[in-house]
mmCIF file of N, CA and C in Angstrom:
data_model
loop_
_atom_site.group_PDB
_atom_site.id
_atom_site.type_symbol
_atom_site.label_atom_id
_atom_site.label_comp_id
_atom_site.label_asym_id
_atom_site.label_seq_id
_atom_site.Cartn_x
_atom_site.Cartn_y
_atom_site.Cartn_z
ATOM 1 N N TYR A 16 27.325 138.966 142.840
ATOM 2 C CA TYR A 16 27.457 140.296 142.632
ATOM 3 C C TYR A 16 27.232 141.111 143.616
ATOM 4 N N PRO A 17 28.289 141.883 143.994
ATOM 5 C CA PRO A 17 28.064 142.736 145.287
ATOM 6 C C PRO A 17 27.275 144.225 145.119
ATOM 7 N N PHE A 18 26.947 144.565 143.981
ATOM 8 C CA PHE A 18 26.230 145.870 143.830
ATOM 9 C C PHE A 18 24.821 145.837 143.171
ATOM 10 N N PRO A 19 23.912 145.140 143.714
ATOM 11 C CA PRO A 19 22.664 145.079 142.944
ATOM 12 C C PRO A 19 21.824 146.317 143.228
ATOM 13 N N ASP A 20 21.836 147.073 144.298
ATOM 14 C CA ASP A 20 21.034 148.087 144.652
ATOM 15 C C ASP A 20 21.563 149.343 143.990
ATOM 16 N N ILE A 21 23.015 149.524 143.699
ATOM 17 C CA ILE A 21 23.478 150.709 143.147
ATOM 18 C C ILE A 21 23.163 150.186 141.212
ATOM 19 N N HIS A 22 23.386 149.148 140.999
ATOM 20 C CA HIS A 22 23.096 148.663 139.786
ATOM 21 C C HIS A 22 21.727 149.220 139.298
ATOM 22 N N LYS A 23 20.635 148.915 139.998
ATOM 23 C CA LYS A 23 19.268 149.064 139.954
ATOM 24 C C LYS A 23 19.079 150.570 139.782
ATOM 25 N N LYS A 24 19.660 151.354 140.810
ATOM 26 C CA LYS A 24 19.359 152.548 140.947
ATOM 27 C C LYS A 24 20.076 153.435 139.618
ATOM 28 N N ILE A 25 21.135 153.014 139.167
ATOM 29 C CA ILE A 25 21.611 153.781 137.823
ATOM 30 C C ILE A 25 20.841 153.303 136.815
ATOM 31 N N SER A 26 20.492 152.232 136.343
ATOM 32 C CA SER A 26 19.690 151.602 135.442
ATOM 33 C C SER A 26 18.298 152.509 135.416
ATOM 34 N N GLU A 27 17.593 152.490 136.361
ATOM 35 C CA GLU A 27 16.430 153.336 136.721
ATOM 36 C C GLU A 27 16.492 154.776 136.396
ATOM 37 N N PHE A 28 17.513 155.483 136.916
ATOM 38 C CA PHE A 28 17.954 156.791 136.631
ATOM 39 C C PHE A 28 18.235 157.061 135.130
ATOM 40 N N CYS A 29 18.879 156.322 134.620
ATOM 41 C CA CYS A 29 19.101 156.141 133.055
ATOM 42 C C CYS A 29 17.652 156.152 132.179
ATOM 43 N N GLN A 30 17.128 155.124 132.605
ATOM 44 C CA GLN A 30 15.950 154.975 131.725
ATOM 45 C C GLN A 30 14.766 156.124 132.244
ATOM 46 N N SER A 31 14.676 156.636 133.225
ATOM 47 C CA SER A 31 13.840 157.787 133.551
ATOM 48 C C SER A 31 14.234 159.035 132.894
ATOM 49 N N ASN A 32 15.485 159.223 132.404
ATOM 50 C CA ASN A 32 16.155 160.331 131.751
ATOM 51 C C ASN A 32 16.401 160.090 130.434
ATOM 52 N N GLN A 33 15.939 159.016 129.991
ATOM 53 C CA GLN A 33 16.014 158.683 128.521
ATOM 54 C C GLN A 33 17.509 158.505 127.964
ATOM 55 N N ILE A 34 18.376 157.827 128.788
ATOM 56 C CA ILE A 34 19.611 157.757 128.410
ATOM 57 C C ILE A 34 19.818 156.220 128.156
ATOM 58 N N GLU A 35 20.277 156.087 127.242
ATOM 59 C CA GLU A 35 20.288 154.490 126.702
ATOM 60 C C GLU A 35 21.340 153.978 127.576
ATOM 61 N N VAL A 36 20.889 152.619 127.970
ATOM 62 C CA VAL A 36 21.870 151.835 128.895
ATOM 63 C C VAL A 36 21.956 150.522 128.073
ATOM 64 N N LEU A 37 23.158 149.855 128.244
ATOM 65 C CA LEU A 37 23.550 148.628 127.701
ATOM 66 C C LEU A 37 23.966 147.797 129.223
ATOM 67 N N ASP A 38 23.163 147.245 129.542
ATOM 68 C CA ASP A 38 23.314 146.366 130.818
ATOM 69 C C ASP A 38 24.181 145.150 130.655
ATOM 70 N N LEU A 39 25.518 145.274 131.089
ATOM 71 C CA LEU A 39 26.390 144.018 130.878
ATOM 72 C C LEU A 39 26.260 143.117 131.688
ATOM 73 N N LEU A 40 25.520 143.008 132.850
ATOM 74 C CA LEU A 40 25.286 142.182 133.894
ATOM 75 C C LEU A 40 25.032 140.790 133.372
ATOM 76 N N PRO A 41 23.934 140.750 132.545
ATOM 77 C CA PRO A 41 23.533 139.400 131.887
ATOM 78 C C PRO A 41 24.533 138.890 130.912
ATOM 79 N N VAL A 42 25.415 139.635 130.541
ATOM 80 C CA VAL A 42 26.651 138.953 129.665
ATOM 81 C C VAL A 42 27.417 138.065 130.486
ATOM 82 N N PHE A 43 27.515 138.431 131.894
ATOM 83 C CA PHE A 43 28.252 137.474 132.671
ATOM 84 C C PHE A 43 27.483 136.502 133.557
ATOM 85 N N SER A 44 26.097 136.637 133.524
ATOM 86 C CA SER A 44 25.417 135.927 134.192
ATOM 87 C C SER A 44 25.511 134.375 133.973
ATOM 88 N N GLY A 45 25.824 133.598 134.989
ATOM 89 C CA GLY A 45 25.834 131.954 134.747
ATOM 90 C C GLY A 45 27.250 131.759 134.132
ATOM 91 N N LYS A 46 28.174 132.622 134.086
ATOM 92 C CA LYS A 46 29.284 132.250 133.565
ATOM 93 C C LYS A 46 30.545 132.066 134.893
ATOM 94 N N ASP A 47 31.277 131.065 134.654
ATOM 95 C CA ASP A 47 32.276 130.985 135.760
ATOM 96 C C ASP A 47 33.179 132.039 135.840
ATOM 97 N N VAL A 48 33.131 133.071 136.775
ATOM 98 C CA VAL A 48 33.869 134.104 136.715
ATOM 99 C C VAL A 48 35.272 133.931 137.077
ATOM 100 N N SER A 49 35.669 132.828 137.505
ATOM 101 C CA SER A 49 37.166 132.573 137.775
ATOM 102 C C SER A 49 37.996 132.448 136.483
ATOM 103 N N LYS A 50 36.982 132.144 135.351
ATOM 104 C CA LYS A 50 37.727 131.940 134.020
ATOM 105 C C LYS A 50 37.636 133.292 133.089
ATOM 106 N N LEU A 51 37.086 134.459 133.921
ATOM 107 C CA LEU A 51 37.048 135.593 133.086
ATOM 108 C C LEU A 51 37.959 136.831 133.860
ATOM 109 N N ARG A 52 38.738 136.345 134.753
ATOM 110 C CA ARG A 52 39.615 137.411 135.365
ATOM 111 C C ARG A 52 40.994 136.822 135.111
ATOM 112 N N LEU A 53 42.043 137.819 135.282
ATOM 113 C CA LEU A 53 43.321 137.655 134.966
ATOM 114 C C LEU A 53 44.059 136.504 135.700
ATOM 115 N N SER A 54 43.659 136.396 137.057
ATOM 116 C CA SER A 54 44.273 135.449 137.745
ATOM 117 C C SER A 54 43.560 135.262 139.205
ATOM 118 N N LEU A 55 43.727 134.442 140.119
ATOM 119 C CA LEU A 55 43.171 134.369 141.480
ATOM 120 C C LEU A 55 43.391 135.735 142.235
ATOM 121 N N LEU A 56 44.492 136.236 141.985
ATOM 122 C CA LEU A 56 44.855 137.340 142.798
ATOM 123 C C LEU A 56 44.439 138.755 141.864
ATOM 124 N N ASP A 57 44.275 138.627 140.857
ATOM 125 C CA ASP A 57 43.872 139.814 140.083
ATOM 126 C C ASP A 57 42.389 139.704 139.359
ATOM 127 N N GLN A 58 41.584 140.411 139.874
ATOM 128 C CA GLN A 58 40.038 140.221 139.507
ATOM 129 C C GLN A 58 39.678 140.920 138.044
ATOM 130 N N HIS A 59 40.885 141.912 137.521
ATOM 131 C CA HIS A 59 40.664 142.459 136.365
ATOM 132 C C HIS A 59 40.106 141.498 135.207
ATOM 133 N N PRO A 60 39.536 141.829 134.279
ATOM 134 C CA PRO A 60 38.763 141.212 133.202
ATOM 135 C C PRO A 60 39.976 140.770 132.248
ATOM 136 N N ASN A 61 40.003 139.396 131.862
ATOM 137 C CA ASN A 61 41.035 138.903 131.007
ATOM 138 C C ASN A 61 40.416 139.063 129.464
ATOM 139 N N ALA A 62 41.110 138.323 128.398
ATOM 140 C CA ALA A 62 40.699 138.667 127.193
ATOM 141 C C ALA A 62 39.310 137.940 126.755
ATOM 142 N N ASP A 63 38.923 136.982 127.328
ATOM 143 C CA ASP A 63 37.899 136.437 127.173
ATOM 144 C C ASP A 63 36.793 137.194 127.778
ATOM 145 N N ALA A 64 36.947 137.862 128.776
ATOM 146 C CA ALA A 64 35.752 138.682 129.562
ATOM 147 C C ALA A 64 35.588 139.880 128.591
ATOM 148 N N TYR A 65 36.863 140.475 128.130
ATOM 149 C CA TYR A 65 36.586 141.487 127.185
ATOM 150 C C TYR A 65 35.941 141.106 125.791
ATOM 151 N N GLY A 66 36.184 139.882 125.283
ATOM 152 C CA GLY A 66 35.613 139.421 124.084
ATOM 153 C C GLY A 66 33.963 139.578 124.369
ATOM 154 N N LEU A 67 33.598 138.998 125.545
ATOM 155 C CA LEU A 67 32.183 138.850 125.668
ATOM 156 C C LEU A 67 31.668 140.298 125.751
ATOM 157 N N VAL A 68 32.310 141.402 126.478
ATOM 158 C CA VAL A 68 31.675 142.726 126.281
ATOM 159 C C VAL A 68 31.858 143.489 125.096
ATOM 160 N N SER A 69 32.988 143.073 124.239
ATOM 161 C CA SER A 69 33.033 143.748 123.083
ATOM 162 C C SER A 69 31.739 143.294 122.028
ATOM 163 N N GLU A 70 31.617 142.019 122.077
ATOM 164 C CA GLU A 70 30.510 141.438 121.247
ATOM 165 C C GLU A 70 29.226 141.986 121.817
ATOM 166 N N ALA A 71 28.906 142.209 123.091
ATOM 167 C CA ALA A 71 27.514 142.696 123.480
ATOM 168 C C ALA A 71 27.372 144.216 123.008
ATOM 169 N N ILE A 72 28.461 144.941 123.109
ATOM 170 C CA ILE A 72 28.553 146.371 122.838
ATOM 171 C C ILE A 72 28.398 146.480 121.292
ATOM 172 N N ALA A 73 28.851 145.632 120.508
ATOM 173 C CA ALA A 73 28.636 145.692 119.034
ATOM 174 C C ALA A 73 27.392 145.404 118.676
ATOM 175 N N HIS A 74 26.720 144.286 119.057
ATOM 176 C CA HIS A 74 25.341 144.044 119.015
ATOM 177 C C HIS A 74 24.309 145.128 119.335
ATOM 178 N N PHE A 75 24.616 145.601 120.493
ATOM 179 C CA PHE A 75 23.922 146.816 120.798
ATOM 180 C C PHE A 75 23.779 147.957 119.694
ATOM 181 N N LEU A 76 25.068 148.313 119.547
ATOM 182 C CA LEU A 76 25.276 149.409 118.489
ATOM 183 C C LEU A 76 24.653 149.121 117.086
ATOM 184 N N ILE A 77 24.776 147.981 116.708
ATOM 185 C CA ILE A 77 24.157 147.466 115.666
ATOM 186 C C ILE A 77 22.714 147.518 115.545
ATOM 187 N N THR A 78 22.119 146.843 116.487
ATOM 188 C CA THR A 78 20.725 146.823 116.914
ATOM 189 C C THR A 78 19.997 148.318 116.785
ATOM 190 N N LYS A 79 20.737 149.245 117.533
ATOM 191 C CA LYS A 79 20.234 150.643 117.535
ATOM 192 C C LYS A 79 20.424 151.185 116.431
ATOM 193 N N GLY A 80 21.253 150.597 115.137
ATOM 194 C CA GLY A 80 21.353 151.266 114.145
ATOM 195 C C GLY A 80 22.482 152.378 114.150
ATOM 196 N N TRP A 81 23.167 152.392 115.224
ATOM 197 C CA TRP A 81 24.294 153.380 115.268
ATOM 198 C C TRP A 81 25.554 153.142 114.459
ATOM 199 N N ILE A 82 25.706 151.529 114.116
ATOM 200 C CA ILE A 82 26.772 151.372 113.468
ATOM 201 C C ILE A 82 26.383 150.258 112.503
ATOM 202 N N LYS A 83 26.958 150.100 111.371
ATOM 203 C CA LYS A 83 26.388 149.065 110.382
ATOM 204 C C LYS A 83 27.239 147.733 110.776
ATOM 205 N N ASP A 84 26.667 146.836 110.448
ATOM 206 C CA ASP A 84 27.222 145.274 110.705
ATOM 207 C C ASP A 84 28.025 145.084 109.344
ATOM 208 N N SER A 85 29.159 145.393 109.512
ATOM 209 C CA SER A 85 29.996 145.146 108.143
ATOM 210 C C SER A 85 30.506 143.709 108.000
ATOM 211 N N ILE A 86 30.529 142.984 109.244
ATOM 212 C CA ILE A 86 31.031 141.645 109.216
ATOM 213 C C ILE A 86 29.961 140.782 108.474
ATOM 214 N N ASN A 87 28.702 141.045 108.808
ATOM 215 C CA ASN A 87 27.648 139.934 108.378
ATOM 216 C C ASN A 87 26.988 140.321 106.888
ATOM 217 N N LYS A 88 27.734 141.252 106.252
ATOM 218 C CA LYS A 88 27.188 142.083 104.894
ATOM 219 C C LYS A 88 28.294 141.810 104.170
#
């Protein structure tokens, strides 16, 4: 990960200003990033990566009580 210092500064800023933060870095930690991008030449996320992100966002929103878990109810 090429931006750990910037990542930390943004997280600390948000926390110190009571801004909710969903850190997506752990979602990708330990994953084979070559399988989460479009191709060897295009490092944009593929459908699998977007699936991981959308699950993390949904879980975060449900946990915060900002949306209801309509799938599991």
